[in-house]
Amino acid sequence: MNRQEGPTGLSAQTGGLVQGALKGAATAKVTVQNLRRNISVLLGAGGNISVLTGSDGKLLIDAAIITARPNVSKALASINMDPVRQLVNSHWHFDHTGGNEWLHEAGASILAHENTRKHLSEDTRVEGNWQYTFPPAPAGAIPSTVFNDDYTLHLNNSTLMLKHYLPAHTDSDISVYFPEADILHTGDTFWNRDYPFIDYGTGGSIDGQIRAAEANIANVTDKTIVVPGHGAVAGKADLVLFRDVLVEIRDKVAALKKQGKPLPEVVAAKPGARYDAEWGNLFQSPSDFVALVYQGV
C-alpha cells in the first residue's frame, strides 16, 4: 500500500482517531503542575509527562504526541533551562513516544521495556477505533536501553523504580515509582475518569487492564500521588474507582455475551450508563469501550 508520509512522520491513513489526536495536540495547551520534591507533571497534550529536575538534568517519563513539541518545549523551559538527559517511555503508543526523536536529538537517552523497542522498530497495526498501521519509528526514536522485568535508576538525588506489568493496556507497559516523593507514574494502566483504550494487537486485554489496576492499588497508600496516563493527577481512591468501573462493565458485558447477545445489542444495553457521560469523552466513546470489552470476554 502506498502511504504518504506527512510532516509528523506518521503515515496519512484513514485512522481518524490518530489523525485527530495529531491535529489536536498541535494546539493543545500544556500546563505544568508541581507535585512533590523536584517532580512535576505536564498535562494537556497526549499522555501525561512526569518531569524530574536536578543537577543531572531533566528526566521525562513519556514524550507526548509529536505535534505537541512546541508547547511541550515551552512548558519544559518554564520549569528551568536544564537540558533533558533521560527519557523513559511508559509503553510504545504514539501519544507517549511521539517526542522520542526530538528529545533524543536534544541529548536524551531513551529507556523502555524491551517490547516498546520491538513495536517501535517494525510496522505495528492497531485495530479497535484506531485502525492504523504505525510505520517503524526513526532510528533516533528507538530506546537505546531496554529491560525485561525491573530496572532501577538513580538521578537527581532520587530513586526511580521501574516495573513491567503483565500484559495490560499493551504488553509493553511499565510503572515508575519515586519512593522518596511517594509518586507513582502508571502510564496507560490507569486513565483517570476516562475509558481506556485496550490494544489487543500488542498484548492488551480487559482482564489485563483490571489486573494492572489491582497491582496499582496494592502498590500505593492514601498518601501516594498517582500520575495517570491520561486525566488529572490522582490518588488511591481514583485507582479504586477505575478498577471498580472496569470490573462492573466487564461483568455486565460478559453476562450479556454469555446469553448470546451480539455486540449491537450489548452496546444498546448501555452497561456503563452511569459512567458514560463523564468517562466517554476522550479516546473511547461508550460504544467503543463496550466493543473492546466484548472482544475480551
mmCIF file of C-alpha atoms in Angstrom, residues 36-213:
data_model
loop_
_atom_site.group_PDB
_atom_site.id
_atom_site.type_symbol
_atom_site.label_atom_id
_atom_site.label_comp_id
_atom_site.label_asym_id
_atom_site.label_seq_id
_atom_site.Cartn_x
_atom_site.Cartn_y
_atom_site.Cartn_z
ATOM 1 C CA ARG A 36 6.453 16.889 45.419
ATOM 2 C CA ARG A 37 10.165 17.456 45.846
ATOM 3 C CA ASN A 38 11.687 18.083 42.417
ATOM 4 C CA ILE A 39 8.910 16.383 40.428
ATOM 5 C CA SER A 40 6.211 17.994 38.306
ATOM 6 C CA VAL A 41 3.885 16.889 35.539
ATOM 7 C CA LEU A 42 2.954 18.297 32.133
ATOM 8 C CA LEU A 43 -0.732 17.903 31.310
ATOM 9 C CA GLY A 44 -2.664 18.515 28.142
ATOM 10 C CA ALA A 45 -1.073 17.017 25.010
ATOM 11 C CA GLY A 46 -1.269 13.260 24.704
ATOM 12 C CA GLY A 47 -0.068 11.192 27.618
ATOM 13 C CA ASN A 48 0.895 12.966 30.822
ATOM 14 C CA ILE A 49 4.633 13.686 31.201
ATOM 15 C CA SER A 50 6.320 13.462 34.593
ATOM 16 C CA VAL A 51 9.438 15.632 34.961
ATOM 17 C CA LEU A 52 12.264 15.111 37.468
ATOM 18 C CA THR A 53 14.695 18.024 37.736
ATOM 19 C CA GLY A 54 18.101 18.455 39.317
ATOM 20 C CA SER A 55 21.831 18.764 38.750
ATOM 21 C CA ASP A 56 21.848 15.739 36.431
ATOM 22 C CA GLY A 57 19.449 17.452 34.023
ATOM 23 C CA LYS A 58 15.811 16.715 33.391
ATOM 24 C CA LEU A 59 14.343 13.228 33.277
ATOM 25 C CA LEU A 60 10.998 12.801 31.499
ATOM 26 C CA ILE A 61 8.539 9.963 31.689
ATOM 27 C CA ASP A 62 6.884 9.924 28.264
ATOM 28 C CA ALA A 63 7.174 12.264 25.317
ATOM 29 C CA ALA A 64 3.599 13.174 24.272
ATOM 30 C CA ILE A 65 2.416 13.423 20.660
ATOM 31 C CA ILE A 66 4.978 14.643 18.149
ATOM 32 C CA THR A 67 2.871 17.605 17.055
ATOM 33 C CA ALA A 68 2.857 18.901 20.650
ATOM 34 C CA ARG A 69 6.598 19.602 20.510
ATOM 35 C CA PRO A 70 6.423 23.446 20.562
ATOM 36 C CA ASN A 71 4.131 23.599 23.589
ATOM 37 C CA VAL A 72 5.934 20.793 25.415
ATOM 38 C CA SER A 73 9.223 22.636 24.828
ATOM 39 C CA LYS A 74 7.758 25.856 26.248
ATOM 40 C CA ALA A 75 6.421 24.037 29.283
ATOM 41 C CA LEU A 76 9.767 22.390 29.959
ATOM 42 C CA ALA A 77 11.544 25.736 29.619
ATOM 43 C CA SER A 78 9.124 27.266 32.114
ATOM 44 C CA ILE A 79 10.401 24.810 34.742
ATOM 45 C CA ASN A 80 14.067 25.624 34.084
ATOM 46 C CA MET A 81 16.524 25.701 31.214
ATOM 47 C CA ASP A 82 18.345 22.492 32.165
ATOM 48 C CA PRO A 83 18.639 20.009 29.299
ATOM 49 C CA VAL A 84 16.682 16.770 29.103
ATOM 50 C CA ARG A 85 19.171 13.953 29.734
ATOM 51 C CA GLN A 86 16.923 10.927 30.174
ATOM 52 C CA LEU A 87 13.579 9.842 28.725
ATOM 53 C CA VAL A 88 11.554 6.865 29.934
ATOM 54 C CA ASN A 89 8.707 5.507 27.800
ATOM 55 C CA SER A 90 5.824 4.003 29.787
ATOM 56 C CA HIS A 91 4.803 1.977 26.683
ATOM 57 C CA TRP A 92 5.022 2.191 22.907
ATOM 58 C CA HIS A 93 1.928 4.170 21.792
ATOM 59 C CA PHE A 94 2.340 7.318 19.691
ATOM 60 C CA ASP A 95 0.839 9.647 22.292
ATOM 61 C CA HIS A 96 3.621 8.660 24.723
ATOM 62 C CA THR A 97 6.587 8.185 22.352
ATOM 63 C CA GLY A 98 5.910 10.817 19.672
ATOM 64 C CA GLY A 99 8.580 13.153 21.025
ATOM 65 C CA ASN A 100 11.268 10.470 21.295
ATOM 66 C CA GLU A 101 13.261 11.580 18.260
ATOM 67 C CA TRP A 102 13.479 15.281 19.016
ATOM 68 C CA LEU A 103 14.232 14.674 22.689
ATOM 69 C CA HIS A 104 16.973 12.231 21.711
ATOM 70 C CA GLU A 105 18.404 14.822 19.315
ATOM 71 C CA ALA A 106 18.363 17.282 22.227
ATOM 72 C CA GLY A 107 20.540 14.913 24.253
ATOM 73 C CA ALA A 108 18.226 12.459 25.990
ATOM 74 C CA SER A 109 18.933 8.753 26.304
ATOM 75 C CA ILE A 110 15.777 6.647 25.939
ATOM 76 C CA LEU A 111 14.879 3.810 28.291
ATOM 77 C CA ALA A 112 11.877 1.494 27.960
ATOM 78 C CA HIS A 113 10.644 -2.066 28.189
ATOM 79 C CA GLU A 114 12.005 -4.361 25.503
ATOM 80 C CA ASN A 115 8.555 -4.689 23.896
ATOM 81 C CA THR A 116 8.406 -0.918 23.407
ATOM 82 C CA ARG A 117 11.582 -1.109 21.337
ATOM 83 C CA LYS A 118 10.152 -4.088 19.445
ATOM 84 C CA HIS A 119 6.912 -2.334 18.480
ATOM 85 C CA LEU A 120 8.647 0.928 17.577
ATOM 86 C CA SER A 121 11.085 -0.945 15.342
ATOM 87 C CA GLU A 122 8.549 -2.509 12.971
ATOM 88 C CA ASP A 123 5.198 -1.924 11.285
ATOM 89 C CA THR A 124 2.639 -2.270 14.065
ATOM 90 C CA ARG A 125 -1.093 -2.405 13.403
ATOM 91 C CA VAL A 126 -3.586 -1.109 15.949
ATOM 92 C CA GLU A 127 -7.223 -2.085 15.468
ATOM 93 C CA GLY A 128 -10.242 -1.022 17.539
ATOM 94 C CA ASN A 129 -11.272 2.505 16.671
ATOM 95 C CA TRP A 130 -7.686 3.415 15.743
ATOM 96 C CA GLN A 131 -7.492 1.377 12.514
ATOM 97 C CA TYR A 132 -3.928 2.479 11.956
ATOM 98 C CA THR A 133 -0.635 0.902 10.946
ATOM 99 C CA PHE A 134 2.317 2.659 12.544
ATOM 100 C CA PRO A 135 5.490 2.508 10.457
ATOM 101 C CA PRO A 136 8.842 1.890 12.136
ATOM 102 C CA ALA A 137 9.980 4.883 14.164
ATOM 103 C CA PRO A 138 13.116 6.788 13.106
ATOM 104 C CA ALA A 139 16.372 5.396 14.474
ATOM 105 C CA GLY A 140 16.714 8.244 16.963
ATOM 106 C CA ALA A 141 13.307 7.465 18.467
ATOM 107 C CA ILE A 142 14.170 3.861 19.324
ATOM 108 C CA PRO A 143 15.029 3.224 23.012
ATOM 109 C CA SER A 144 18.746 2.529 23.374
ATOM 110 C CA THR A 145 18.387 0.806 26.758
ATOM 111 C CA VAL A 146 15.676 -1.755 27.472
ATOM 112 C CA PHE A 147 14.799 -4.106 30.290
ATOM 113 C CA ASN A 148 12.514 -7.069 30.866
ATOM 114 C CA ASP A 149 11.060 -7.062 34.397
ATOM 115 C CA ASP A 150 12.559 -4.424 36.709
ATOM 116 C CA TYR A 151 15.028 -1.572 36.418
ATOM 117 C CA THR A 152 16.299 0.992 38.939
ATOM 118 C CA LEU A 153 17.677 4.437 38.162
ATOM 119 C CA HIS A 154 19.371 6.939 40.481
ATOM 120 C CA LEU A 155 19.193 10.518 39.215
ATOM 121 C CA ASN A 156 18.906 13.974 40.751
ATOM 122 C CA ASN A 157 19.113 12.564 44.306
ATOM 123 C CA SER A 158 16.075 10.431 43.549
ATOM 124 C CA THR A 159 15.433 6.730 43.049
ATOM 125 C CA LEU A 160 13.247 5.552 40.193
ATOM 126 C CA MET A 161 11.893 2.026 40.390
ATOM 127 C CA LEU A 162 10.650 0.798 37.009
ATOM 128 C CA LYS A 163 8.467 -2.296 36.883
ATOM 129 C CA HIS A 164 6.917 -4.140 33.959
ATOM 130 C CA TYR A 165 3.265 -5.130 34.234
ATOM 131 C CA LEU A 166 1.928 -8.410 32.984
ATOM 132 C CA PRO A 167 0.177 -7.662 29.652
ATOM 133 C CA ALA A 168 -2.394 -4.961 30.421
ATOM 134 C CA HIS A 169 -3.077 -1.977 28.135
ATOM 135 C CA THR A 170 -0.327 -3.420 25.907
ATOM 136 C CA ASP A 171 2.498 -5.912 26.522
ATOM 137 C CA SER A 172 4.971 -3.040 26.988
ATOM 138 C CA ASP A 173 3.508 -1.157 29.979
ATOM 139 C CA ILE A 174 5.713 -0.121 32.876
ATOM 140 C CA SER A 175 5.182 1.874 36.053
ATOM 141 C CA VAL A 176 7.715 4.287 37.516
ATOM 142 C CA TYR A 177 7.770 4.814 41.288
ATOM 143 C CA PHE A 178 9.647 7.611 43.066
ATOM 144 C CA PRO A 179 9.938 6.278 46.655
ATOM 145 C CA GLU A 180 11.379 9.422 48.250
ATOM 146 C CA ALA A 181 8.477 11.502 46.922
ATOM 147 C CA ASP A 182 5.906 8.667 47.064
ATOM 148 C CA ILE A 183 4.767 9.315 43.478
ATOM 149 C CA LEU A 184 3.646 6.578 41.077
ATOM 150 C CA HIS A 185 3.502 7.148 37.314
ATOM 151 C CA THR A 186 1.243 4.442 35.880
ATOM 152 C CA GLY A 187 1.194 5.172 32.167
ATOM 153 C CA ASP A 188 -1.943 3.889 30.485
ATOM 154 C CA THR A 189 -2.662 1.187 33.040
ATOM 155 C CA PHE A 190 -4.724 3.973 34.667
ATOM 156 C CA TRP A 191 -6.940 6.551 32.972
ATOM 157 C CA ASN A 192 -8.474 8.962 35.456
ATOM 158 C CA ARG A 193 -12.180 9.145 34.652
ATOM 159 C CA ASP A 194 -11.756 8.141 31.037
ATOM 160 C CA TYR A 195 -12.493 4.807 29.414
ATOM 161 C CA PRO A 196 -9.162 3.251 28.455
ATOM 162 C CA PHE A 197 -8.152 2.066 25.038
ATOM 163 C CA ILE A 198 -7.062 -1.573 25.138
ATOM 164 C CA ASP A 199 -4.622 -2.634 22.432
ATOM 165 C CA TYR A 200 -5.372 -6.305 21.864
ATOM 166 C CA GLY A 201 -2.973 -6.402 18.917
ATOM 167 C CA THR A 202 0.050 -5.802 21.129
ATOM 168 C CA GLY A 203 -0.986 -7.917 24.087
ATOM 169 C CA GLY A 204 -3.632 -5.883 25.877
ATOM 170 C CA SER A 205 -6.903 -7.225 27.292
ATOM 171 C CA ILE A 206 -9.710 -6.113 29.586
ATOM 172 C CA ASP A 207 -8.660 -8.678 32.177
ATOM 173 C CA GLY A 208 -5.070 -7.495 31.906
ATOM 174 C CA GLN A 209 -6.138 -3.884 32.354
ATOM 175 C CA ILE A 210 -8.038 -4.871 35.510
ATOM 176 C CA ARG A 211 -5.084 -6.925 36.762
ATOM 177 C CA ALA A 212 -2.819 -3.885 36.364
ATOM 178 C CA ALA A 213 -5.369 -1.733 38.194
#
